[in-house]
């Protein structure tokens, strides 16, 4: 069978890659015909395997971004490809007027692996949070009345891009000019226990938080903050929602980060890594909470789509394994050692923090606001990573099965990018 840890970078590019496209497109096409809501890299990735990407010119890049913590098993993992192809030949879509086997198997595996009794399958992280928040308000309303509708969130948090998600998220720039936003949402600083205590009352339906803030700056949640959230939710009959869309599915070295932290939420949202690159998300909760969501209260056309479910089920089979999760922490140490060595030479990082294969290198004051420039230097030296926070953090979220060879090659390229930035 397959070995999830094997070095797929050595796999030759697929022979069937189409040479002649019906329509020639280049990076410039993006600027001509697509919404300019992103500023993508100036190369065009054409194929990928393991933790390596090749662009249309044939140049290779080490992928330390993992498609923003999505590619839990790297690019084109043989087991995921096999699951997707097998399901593609069997059945694509039937809608939620019927059940399907991969969706039920995936839900059963999630229930067996977590605190949850029930799973709602959707297509993205944003939808998972939207569903979780709707469920929390519905639960509060059903048991305590409509007055209990407040949502407590944290500043600088990221919860997705729908109206409710950007309103709940803690970045005002994402709602600017799009108001009025949904009511009843209060933001407090992350890891501020006193601020959390001060805003809690019996009208709170839920607290939503990431166990570690990713986009917001790679800040691990403090044990005291997470414990206080649990305690205050219990005291005020509110639900605790953990947004594990980025932290989940092995990213931190546990199947879900809440398991390491010893604080169990009432609702857990998951996406990104669970699909390994196929768009799928879900939220999970207890029997008691799920029971308020009766037929008609929520739905989605594609949620539980057999293709996505078949892939996610396979991701879970591979990641939910003690040896696999242990190795995430070994790889974390190798990356941390590499960053420390780079920093010793160039003195560019004020802090390196994070959990598992999810690390942030905060730049020193001298390079404040330059993370994007470092990222572009990375592209020039054939390595891809992300930014976070206030354009002052380099964010790394490689595939969980990245090999030592890929890590070392990636680090060497990061070092060259850092050297270029220091020299200019
Ligand atoms: C990415 C992310 C989301 C949004 O997920 P999408 O799939 O982009 O909708 C929500 N919360 C967190 C913590 C995320 O990292």
mmCIF file of N, CA and C in Angstrom, residues 235-281:
data_model
loop_
_atom_site.group_PDB
_atom_site.id
_atom_site.type_symbol
_atom_site.label_atom_id
_atom_site.label_comp_id
_atom_site.label_asym_id
_atom_site.label_seq_id
_atom_site.Cartn_x
_atom_site.Cartn_y
_atom_site.Cartn_z
ATOM 1 N N UNK A 235 -21.123 28.776 33.176
ATOM 2 C CA UNK A 235 -21.811 29.599 34.168
ATOM 3 C C UNK A 235 -23.026 30.317 33.566
ATOM 4 N N UNK A 236 -22.887 30.753 32.313
ATOM 5 C CA UNK A 236 -23.951 31.562 31.692
ATOM 6 C C UNK A 236 -24.769 30.794 30.648
ATOM 7 N N UNK A 237 -24.692 29.483 30.669
ATOM 8 C CA UNK A 237 -25.443 28.668 29.703
ATOM 9 C C UNK A 237 -25.180 29.099 28.254
ATOM 10 N N UNK A 238 -23.934 29.461 27.990
ATOM 11 C CA UNK A 238 -23.558 29.832 26.619
ATOM 12 C C UNK A 238 -22.750 28.673 26.019
ATOM 13 N N UNK A 239 -22.658 28.647 24.696
ATOM 14 C CA UNK A 239 -21.914 27.577 24.032
ATOM 15 C C UNK A 239 -20.527 28.088 23.639
ATOM 16 N N UNK A 240 -19.544 27.217 23.785
ATOM 17 C CA UNK A 240 -18.180 27.557 23.386
ATOM 18 C C UNK A 240 -17.915 26.951 22.012
ATOM 19 N N UNK A 241 -17.633 27.831 21.048
ATOM 20 C CA UNK A 241 -17.319 27.371 19.689
ATOM 21 C C UNK A 241 -15.818 27.508 19.469
ATOM 22 N N UNK A 242 -15.167 26.414 19.152
ATOM 23 C CA UNK A 242 -13.765 26.487 18.736
ATOM 24 C C UNK A 242 -13.713 26.429 17.215
ATOM 25 N N UNK A 243 -13.151 27.475 16.636
ATOM 26 C CA UNK A 243 -12.900 27.504 15.196
ATOM 27 C C UNK A 243 -11.551 26.842 14.968
ATOM 28 N N UNK A 244 -11.600 25.565 14.584
ATOM 29 C CA UNK A 244 -10.359 24.811 14.328
ATOM 30 C C UNK A 244 -10.151 24.604 12.828
ATOM 31 N N UNK A 245 -10.598 25.596 12.063
ATOM 32 C CA UNK A 245 -10.501 25.476 10.614
ATOM 33 C C UNK A 245 -9.038 25.456 10.171
ATOM 34 N N UNK A 246 -8.212 26.217 10.881
ATOM 35 C CA UNK A 246 -6.783 26.209 10.539
ATOM 36 C C UNK A 246 -5.985 25.302 11.489
ATOM 37 N N UNK A 247 -6.414 25.220 12.746
ATOM 38 C CA UNK A 247 -5.633 24.476 13.746
ATOM 39 C C UNK A 247 -5.921 22.980 13.734
ATOM 40 N N UNK A 248 -6.999 22.573 13.063
ATOM 41 C CA UNK A 248 -7.434 21.182 13.157
ATOM 42 C C UNK A 248 -6.742 20.217 12.223
ATOM 43 N N UNK A 249 -7.130 18.967 12.348
ATOM 44 C CA UNK A 249 -6.684 17.873 11.477
ATOM 45 C C UNK A 249 -5.154 17.736 11.462
ATOM 46 N N UNK A 250 -4.593 17.630 12.659
ATOM 47 C CA UNK A 250 -3.177 17.302 12.784
ATOM 48 C C UNK A 250 -2.222 18.473 12.763
ATOM 49 N N UNK A 251 -2.699 19.643 12.409
ATOM 50 C CA UNK A 251 -1.835 20.815 12.221
ATOM 51 C C UNK A 251 -0.935 21.072 13.427
ATOM 52 N N UNK A 252 -1.498 20.926 14.640
ATOM 53 C CA UNK A 252 -0.729 21.247 15.851
ATOM 54 C C UNK A 252 -0.090 20.004 16.479
ATOM 55 N N UNK A 253 -0.251 18.866 15.820
ATOM 56 C CA UNK A 253 0.307 17.633 16.375
ATOM 57 C C UNK A 253 -0.723 16.806 17.132
ATOM 58 N N UNK A 254 -1.958 17.298 17.200
ATOM 59 C CA UNK A 254 -3.083 16.511 17.718
ATOM 60 C C UNK A 254 -4.136 16.489 16.621
ATOM 61 N N UNK A 255 -5.081 15.553 16.684
ATOM 62 C CA UNK A 255 -6.101 15.548 15.628
ATOM 63 C C UNK A 255 -6.807 16.901 15.616
ATOM 64 N N UNK A 256 -7.241 17.353 16.801
ATOM 65 C CA UNK A 256 -7.731 18.731 16.956
ATOM 66 C C UNK A 256 -6.993 19.354 18.132
ATOM 67 N N UNK A 257 -6.723 20.621 18.012
ATOM 68 C CA UNK A 257 -5.938 21.327 19.013
ATOM 69 C C UNK A 257 -6.587 21.269 20.399
ATOM 70 N N UNK A 258 -7.945 21.238 20.447
ATOM 71 C CA UNK A 258 -8.620 21.217 21.756
ATOM 72 C C UNK A 258 -8.195 20.001 22.571
ATOM 73 N N UNK A 259 -7.814 18.942 21.886
ATOM 74 C CA UNK A 259 -7.425 17.709 22.581
ATOM 75 C C UNK A 259 -6.116 17.902 23.345
ATOM 76 N N UNK A 260 -5.213 18.685 22.772
ATOM 77 C CA UNK A 260 -3.946 18.997 23.447
ATOM 78 C C UNK A 260 -4.170 19.945 24.606
ATOM 79 N N UNK A 261 -5.151 20.858 24.427
ATOM 80 C CA UNK A 261 -5.318 21.925 25.410
ATOM 81 C C UNK A 261 -6.201 21.491 26.565
ATOM 82 N N UNK A 262 -6.893 20.377 26.397
ATOM 83 C CA UNK A 262 -7.699 19.859 27.490
ATOM 84 C C UNK A 262 -8.953 20.671 27.775
ATOM 85 N N UNK A 263 -9.372 21.472 26.800
ATOM 86 C CA UNK A 263 -10.617 22.234 26.939
ATOM 87 C C UNK A 263 -11.537 21.796 25.797
ATOM 88 N N UNK A 264 -12.676 21.246 26.134
ATOM 89 C CA UNK A 264 -13.572 20.725 25.107
ATOM 90 C C UNK A 264 -14.663 21.753 24.790
ATOM 91 N N UNK A 265 -14.792 22.097 23.509
ATOM 92 C CA UNK A 265 -15.833 23.069 23.130
ATOM 93 C C UNK A 265 -17.194 22.389 23.055
ATOM 94 N N UNK A 266 -18.239 23.191 22.831
ATOM 95 C CA UNK A 266 -19.568 22.631 22.577
ATOM 96 C C UNK A 266 -19.781 22.424 21.089
ATOM 97 N N UNK A 267 -19.172 23.316 20.292
ATOM 98 C CA UNK A 267 -19.250 23.182 18.839
ATOM 99 C C UNK A 267 -17.837 23.338 18.290
ATOM 100 N N UNK A 268 -17.485 22.484 17.348
ATOM 101 C CA UNK A 268 -16.156 22.510 16.736
ATOM 102 C C UNK A 268 -16.328 22.707 15.239
ATOM 103 N N UNK A 269 -15.616 23.671 14.661
ATOM 104 C CA UNK A 269 -15.684 23.840 13.211
ATOM 105 C C UNK A 269 -14.368 23.412 12.592
ATOM 106 N N UNK A 270 -14.475 22.766 11.436
ATOM 107 C CA UNK A 270 -13.306 22.193 10.770
ATOM 108 C C UNK A 270 -13.457 22.390 9.273
ATOM 109 N N UNK A 271 -12.353 22.626 8.591
ATOM 110 C CA UNK A 271 -12.369 22.734 7.119
ATOM 111 C C UNK A 271 -10.914 22.602 6.668
ATOM 112 N N UNK A 272 -10.468 23.461 5.756
ATOM 113 C CA UNK A 272 -9.069 23.441 5.303
ATOM 114 C C UNK A 272 -8.473 22.027 5.283
ATOM 115 N N UNK A 273 -7.665 21.687 6.277
ATOM 116 C CA UNK A 273 -6.902 20.438 6.262
ATOM 117 C C UNK A 273 -7.720 19.175 6.106
ATOM 118 N N UNK A 274 -8.975 19.216 6.470
ATOM 119 C CA UNK A 274 -9.761 17.983 6.427
ATOM 120 C C UNK A 274 -10.006 17.515 4.994
ATOM 121 N N UNK A 275 -9.984 18.454 4.060
ATOM 122 C CA UNK A 275 -10.175 18.071 2.660
ATOM 123 C C UNK A 275 -8.871 17.865 1.912
ATOM 124 N N UNK A 276 -7.768 18.235 2.533
ATOM 125 C CA UNK A 276 -6.461 18.059 1.900
ATOM 126 C C UNK A 276 -6.355 18.734 0.541
ATOM 127 N N UNK A 277 -7.225 19.707 0.280
ATOM 128 C CA UNK A 277 -7.206 20.406 -1.008
ATOM 129 C C UNK A 277 -8.551 20.332 -1.717
ATOM 130 N N UNK A 278 -9.405 19.424 -1.279
ATOM 131 C CA UNK A 278 -10.764 19.388 -1.829
ATOM 132 C C UNK A 278 -11.657 20.233 -0.925
ATOM 133 N N UNK A 279 -12.473 21.126 -1.501
ATOM 134 C CA UNK A 279 -13.268 22.029 -0.653
ATOM 135 C C UNK A 279 -14.331 21.279 0.146
ATOM 136 N N UNK A 280 -14.142 21.243 1.459
ATOM 137 C CA UNK A 280 -15.127 20.622 2.347
ATOM 138 C C UNK A 280 -14.939 21.218 3.735
ATOM 139 N N UNK A 281 -16.020 21.342 4.476
ATOM 140 C CA UNK A 281 -15.952 21.812 5.845
ATOM 141 C C UNK A 281 -17.026 21.117 6.659
#
